Tab-separated table of C-alpha atoms in Angstrom:
chain	number	residue	atom	x	y	z
A	1448	ASP	CA	17.650	-10.012	-5.221
A	1449	GLY	CA	13.944	-10.618	-4.953
A	1450	GLY	CA	11.206	-8.163	-5.783
A	1451	ILE	CA	9.022	-6.718	-7.428
A	1452	THR	CA	9.866	-4.588	-10.396
A	1453	GLN	CA	7.810	-2.306	-12.164
A	1454	SER	CA	8.132	-0.224	-15.738
A	1455	PRO	CA	8.399	2.117	-16.795
A	1456	LYS	CA	8.804	4.658	-13.489
A	1457	TYR	CA	7.486	7.609	-15.527
A	1458	LEU	CA	5.050	7.170	-18.713
A	1459	PHE	CA	3.448	10.100	-20.768
A	1460	ARG	CA	0.739	9.226	-22.289
A	1461	LYS	CA	-1.838	11.353	-25.110
A	1462	GLU	CA	-5.797	11.239	-23.576
A	1463	GLY	CA	-7.833	8.552	-25.421
A	1464	GLN	CA	-4.743	5.676	-25.782
A	1465	ASN	CA	-4.844	3.020	-23.786
A	1466	VAL	CA	-1.395	2.298	-21.776
A	1467	THR	CA	0.071	-1.199	-20.261
A	1468	LEU	CA	1.995	-0.894	-17.222
A	1469	SER	CA	3.830	-3.362	-15.962
A	1470	CYS	CA	4.736	-5.581	-12.509
A	1471	GLU	CA	6.695	-8.582	-12.434
A	1472	GLN	CA	7.957	-10.393	-9.145
A	1473	ASN	CA	10.344	-12.936	-8.226
A	1474	LEU	CA	9.177	-13.723	-4.662
A	1475	ASN	CA	7.000	-16.656	-5.471
A	1476	HIS	CA	3.986	-14.743	-4.050
A	1477	ASP	CA	0.647	-16.020	-5.447
A	1478	ALA	CA	-1.458	-12.784	-4.846
A	1479	MET	CA	-0.771	-9.802	-6.938
A	1480	TYR	CA	-2.618	-6.130	-6.548
A	1481	TRP	CA	-3.131	-2.914	-8.399
A	1482	TYR	CA	-3.217	0.069	-6.408
A	1483	ARG	CA	-3.894	3.452	-6.749
A	1484	GLN	CA	-2.191	6.758	-5.412
A	1485	ASP	CA	-4.008	10.176	-5.723
A	1486	PRO	CA	-1.517	13.243	-3.603
A	1487	GLY	CA	-2.717	13.567	-0.026
A	1488	GLN	CA	-4.632	10.189	-0.684
A	1489	GLY	CA	-3.931	6.353	1.093
A	1490	LEU	CA	-3.925	3.787	-2.049
A	1491	ARG	CA	-6.808	2.449	-3.230
A	1492	LEU	CA	-7.307	-1.060	-4.953
A	1493	ILE	CA	-7.921	-1.594	-8.630
A	1494	TYR	CA	-8.196	-5.041	-9.152
A	1495	TYR	CA	-6.240	-7.844	-7.359
A	1496	SER	CA	-5.380	-11.828	-8.295
A	1497	GLN	CA	-5.118	-14.689	-5.405
A	1498	ILE	CA	-3.952	-17.610	-8.432
A	1499	VAL	CA	-3.599	-17.290	-12.052
A	1500	ASN	CA	-5.942	-17.252	-14.741
A	1501	ASP	CA	-8.093	-15.470	-11.647
A	1502	PHE	CA	-8.715	-12.012	-10.989
A	1503	GLN	CA	-11.188	-9.621	-9.284
A	1504	LYS	CA	-12.109	-6.404	-9.157
A	1505	GLY	CA	-11.009	-4.172	-6.398
A	1506	ASP	CA	-12.654	-0.383	-5.199
A	1507	ILE	CA	-11.837	0.977	-8.425
A	1508	ALA	CA	-11.488	-1.232	-11.443
A	1509	GLU	CA	-13.942	1.235	-13.901
A	1510	GLY	CA	-11.951	2.159	-16.912
A	1511	TYR	CA	-8.799	-0.791	-15.995
A	1512	SER	CA	-8.142	-3.935	-17.170
A	1513	VAL	CA	-5.227	-6.910	-15.992
A	1514	SER	CA	-4.786	-10.259	-17.033
A	1515	ARG	CA	-2.502	-12.756	-15.155
A	1516	GLU	CA	-1.109	-15.847	-17.234
A	1517	LYS	CA	1.882	-16.157	-15.425
A	1518	LYS	CA	2.443	-16.247	-12.049
A	1519	GLU	CA	4.933	-13.740	-12.175
A	1520	SER	CA	3.284	-11.411	-14.105
A	1521	PHE	CA	0.546	-9.287	-13.672
A	1522	PRO	CA	0.334	-5.988	-16.208
A	1523	LEU	CA	-2.765	-3.359	-15.705
A	1524	THR	CA	-4.035	-1.431	-18.943
A	1525	VAL	CA	-5.078	1.619	-18.186
A	1526	THR	CA	-8.060	2.240	-20.911
A	1527	SER	CA	-9.225	5.442	-22.228
A	1528	ALA	CA	-12.660	5.464	-20.255
A	1529	GLN	CA	-11.017	5.660	-17.289
A	1530	LYS	CA	-11.547	9.380	-16.256
A	1531	ASN	CA	-8.678	10.405	-14.044
A	1532	PRO	CA	-6.320	8.057	-15.790
A	1533	THR	CA	-3.075	10.519	-14.023
A	1534	ALA	CA	-1.932	9.080	-11.020
A	1535	PHE	CA	0.704	6.920	-9.583
A	1536	TYR	CA	0.539	3.243	-9.668
A	1537	LEU	CA	1.507	0.746	-7.103
A	1538	CYS	CA	1.601	-3.198	-7.825
A	1539	ALA	CA	2.197	-5.320	-4.981
A	1540	SER	CA	1.900	-9.371	-3.941
A	1541	SER	CA	1.851	-11.052	-1.163
A	1542	LYS	CA	2.461	-14.721	-0.158
A	1543	ARG	CA	-1.211	-15.862	-0.284
A	1544	ALA	CA	-4.207	-14.024	-0.163
A	1545	GLY	CA	-6.465	-14.693	3.071
A	1546	GLY	CA	-4.742	-17.411	5.215
A	1547	ASP	CA	-2.155	-16.029	7.863
A	1548	SER	CA	0.240	-14.160	5.421
A	1549	TYR	CA	-1.068	-10.713	5.051
A	1550	GLU	CA	1.938	-8.483	4.173
A	1551	GLN	CA	2.113	-6.899	1.088
A	1552	TYR	CA	5.127	-6.106	-0.594
A	1553	PHE	CA	5.256	-3.253	-3.157
A	1554	GLY	CA	7.145	-2.509	-6.017
A	1555	PRO	CA	8.407	1.046	-7.203
A	1556	GLY	CA	6.104	2.329	-8.433
A	1557	THR	CA	4.998	3.869	-12.211
A	1558	ARG	CA	3.453	7.599	-12.266
A	1559	LEU	CA	0.984	7.960	-15.313
A	1560	THR	CA	0.845	11.455	-16.770
A	1561	VAL	CA	-2.056	11.918	-19.373
A	1562	THR	CA	-2.356	14.925	-21.142
B	1295	GLY	CA	-12.157	-1.098	1.820
B	1296	GLN	CA	-12.605	-0.370	4.471
B	1297	GLN	CA	-11.457	3.289	5.092
B	1298	LEU	CA	-9.026	4.296	8.340
B	1299	ASN	CA	-8.498	7.294	10.443
B	1300	GLN	CA	-4.901	7.853	10.873
B	1301	SER	CA	-3.671	10.755	13.057
B	1302	PRO	CA	-1.972	13.263	12.630
B	1303	GLN	CA	-2.120	14.355	9.572
B	1304	SER	CA	1.258	15.478	9.337
B	1305	MET	CA	3.784	16.264	11.866
B	1306	PHE	CA	6.866	18.536	12.036
B	1307	ILE	CA	10.297	16.708	13.999
B	1308	GLN	CA	13.333	17.619	15.026
B	1309	GLU	CA	15.855	15.189	15.053
B	1310	GLY	CA	16.074	13.132	18.807
B	1311	GLU	CA	12.629	13.798	18.994
B	1312	ASP	CA	9.975	11.298	20.595
B	1313	VAL	CA	7.134	11.108	17.436
B	1314	SER	CA	3.706	8.977	17.584
B	1315	MET	CA	0.855	8.652	14.699
B	1316	ASN	CA	-1.838	6.268	15.316
B	1317	CYS	CA	-5.146	4.570	13.678
B	1318	THR	CA	-8.304	3.645	14.199
B	1319	SER	CA	-11.582	2.226	12.799
B	1320	SER	CA	-14.550	1.375	13.455
B	1321	SER	CA	-14.606	-2.568	13.125
B	1322	ILE	CA	-12.363	-5.429	14.812
B	1323	PHE	CA	-9.345	-5.761	12.927
B	1324	ASN	CA	-6.907	-9.026	12.487
B	1325	THR	CA	-4.154	-7.349	11.295
B	1326	TRP	CA	-2.009	-3.651	10.836
B	1327	LEU	CA	0.759	-3.087	9.227
B	1328	TRP	CA	2.491	-0.031	8.849
B	1329	TYR	CA	4.521	1.142	5.983
B	1330	LYS	CA	7.298	4.351	4.697
B	1331	GLN	CA	7.064	5.581	1.902
B	1332	ASP	CA	9.613	7.944	0.576
B	1333	PRO	CA	9.007	10.525	-2.032
B	1334	GLY	CA	8.269	8.892	-5.758
B	1335	GLU	CA	8.956	5.589	-4.280
B	1336	GLY	CA	6.488	2.416	-3.716
B	1337	PRO	CA	6.325	1.260	0.278
B	1338	VAL	CA	7.527	-0.190	2.169
B	1339	LEU	CA	6.671	-2.735	4.820
B	1340	LEU	CA	7.776	-1.272	8.621
B	1341	ILE	CA	6.349	-3.910	11.065
B	1342	ALA	CA	3.983	-6.086	10.727
B	1343	LEU	CA	1.155	-6.667	14.004
B	1344	TYR	CA	-1.312	-9.975	14.311
B	1345	LYS	CA	-2.009	-10.547	17.775
B	1346	ALA	CA	-4.197	-8.080	19.993
B	1347	GLY	CA	-1.908	-6.332	22.504
B	1348	GLU	CA	1.292	-7.584	20.594
B	1349	LEU	CA	3.785	-4.883	21.049
B	1350	THR	CA	6.631	-4.817	18.516
B	1351	SER	CA	9.749	-3.314	17.621
B	1352	ASN	CA	11.970	-2.483	14.716
B	1353	GLY	CA	14.724	-0.937	15.400
B	1354	ARG	CA	13.888	2.483	16.270
B	1355	LEU	CA	10.483	2.228	15.373
B	1356	THR	CA	7.938	0.311	18.003
B	1357	ALA	CA	3.739	-0.793	17.007
B	1358	GLN	CA	0.946	-2.138	19.586
B	1359	PHE	CA	-2.241	-3.606	18.214
B	1360	GLY	CA	-4.835	-2.126	20.267
B	1361	ILE	CA	-6.363	-4.361	22.893
B	1362	THR	CA	-9.760	-3.351	21.219
B	1363	ARG	CA	-8.749	-4.595	18.408
B	1364	LYS	CA	-9.789	-1.471	16.676
B	1365	ASP	CA	-6.801	0.551	16.681
B	1366	SER	CA	-3.183	0.209	16.285
B	1367	PHE	CA	0.197	3.636	17.175
B	1368	LEU	CA	3.186	3.782	15.635
B	1369	ASN	CA	6.298	4.820	17.337
B	1370	ILE	CA	9.637	6.439	16.622
B	1371	SER	CA	11.886	7.278	18.971
B	1372	ALA	CA	15.043	9.469	18.336
B	1373	SER	CA	14.095	10.586	15.428
B	1374	ILE	CA	16.651	11.711	12.532
B	1375	PRO	CA	16.213	13.097	9.623
B	1376	SER	CA	16.043	10.221	7.407
B	1377	ASP	CA	12.456	9.307	9.010
B	1378	VAL	CA	10.943	11.942	6.987
B	1379	GLY	CA	8.298	10.725	4.518
B	1380	ILE	CA	4.718	9.597	4.451
B	1381	TYR	CA	3.704	6.786	7.123
B	1382	PHE	CA	1.001	4.440	6.099
B	1383	CYS	CA	-1.413	2.265	8.124
B	1384	ALA	CA	-3.305	-0.850	6.731
B	1385	GLY	CA	-5.489	-3.721	8.563
B	1386	HIS	CA	-7.299	-6.467	7.119
B	1387	PRO	CA	-11.225	-6.543	8.782
B	1388	ASN	CA	-12.201	-9.427	10.521
B	1389	ASN	CA	-14.501	-10.352	7.468
B	1390	ASP	CA	-12.292	-9.046	4.458
B	1391	TYR	CA	-8.591	-10.012	3.709
B	1392	LYS	CA	-8.010	-7.195	1.329
B	1393	LEU	CA	-6.032	-4.657	2.836
B	1394	SER	CA	-7.239	-1.189	4.030
B	1395	PHE	CA	-5.560	2.065	3.912
B	1396	GLY	CA	-5.092	4.726	6.246
B	1397	ALA	CA	-4.400	8.448	4.235
B	1398	GLY	CA	-1.251	8.938	5.750
B	1399	THR	CA	0.970	10.813	8.164
B	1400	THR	CA	3.568	13.119	6.649
B	1401	VAL	CA	6.533	13.724	8.953
B	1402	THR	CA	8.375	16.743	7.730
B	1403	VAL	CA	12.149	18.189	9.761
B	1404	ARG	CA	11.095	21.144	11.402
B	1405	ALA	CA	13.486	24.099	10.382
């Protein structure tokens, strides 16, 4: 079964700690994305990657970092510099960035709570 | 990304009703996508539209890409209880391949 997996589903951290959210896809997609969703709001882009070993900042990258060492994996680190880290985090992938295939497919999400 | 204006913000449905929601932008879009999100889950792609005027169905769902390329609507016919959730529009502006999202329409069953 092809798809995107995110783990864990729920994550709790103390303020001041860095935390890494996992995202894996077996769709053979080139592009991967991280979004943040807050209650009652749309999705906001944190980082995206079109190819391995390359990634770009999205609209709200401050306090976050990513890596793309493998095509299948795009982990997101929420650092202690992120002022309001509590949110629902969604990972997505698409066949390619640009071109005709703009359809993004999402994982089940990770709910991060920082206290 | 550019913010899309999605309306209504919320709606109540009664089983069997037809419902409609729409999305507008201030600039031309190349692609319109409609997603549904259940509570605590990731959005699921329902319909993708690529041409102005295109009308596409997926079961009881029908979506259209507006002629002006600045709007799109989604209709749900003969709604059923499992239609509840949040529906998002998304699109690619003419000059940017990144997706822009609407704030969502929350669909709830009327008691």
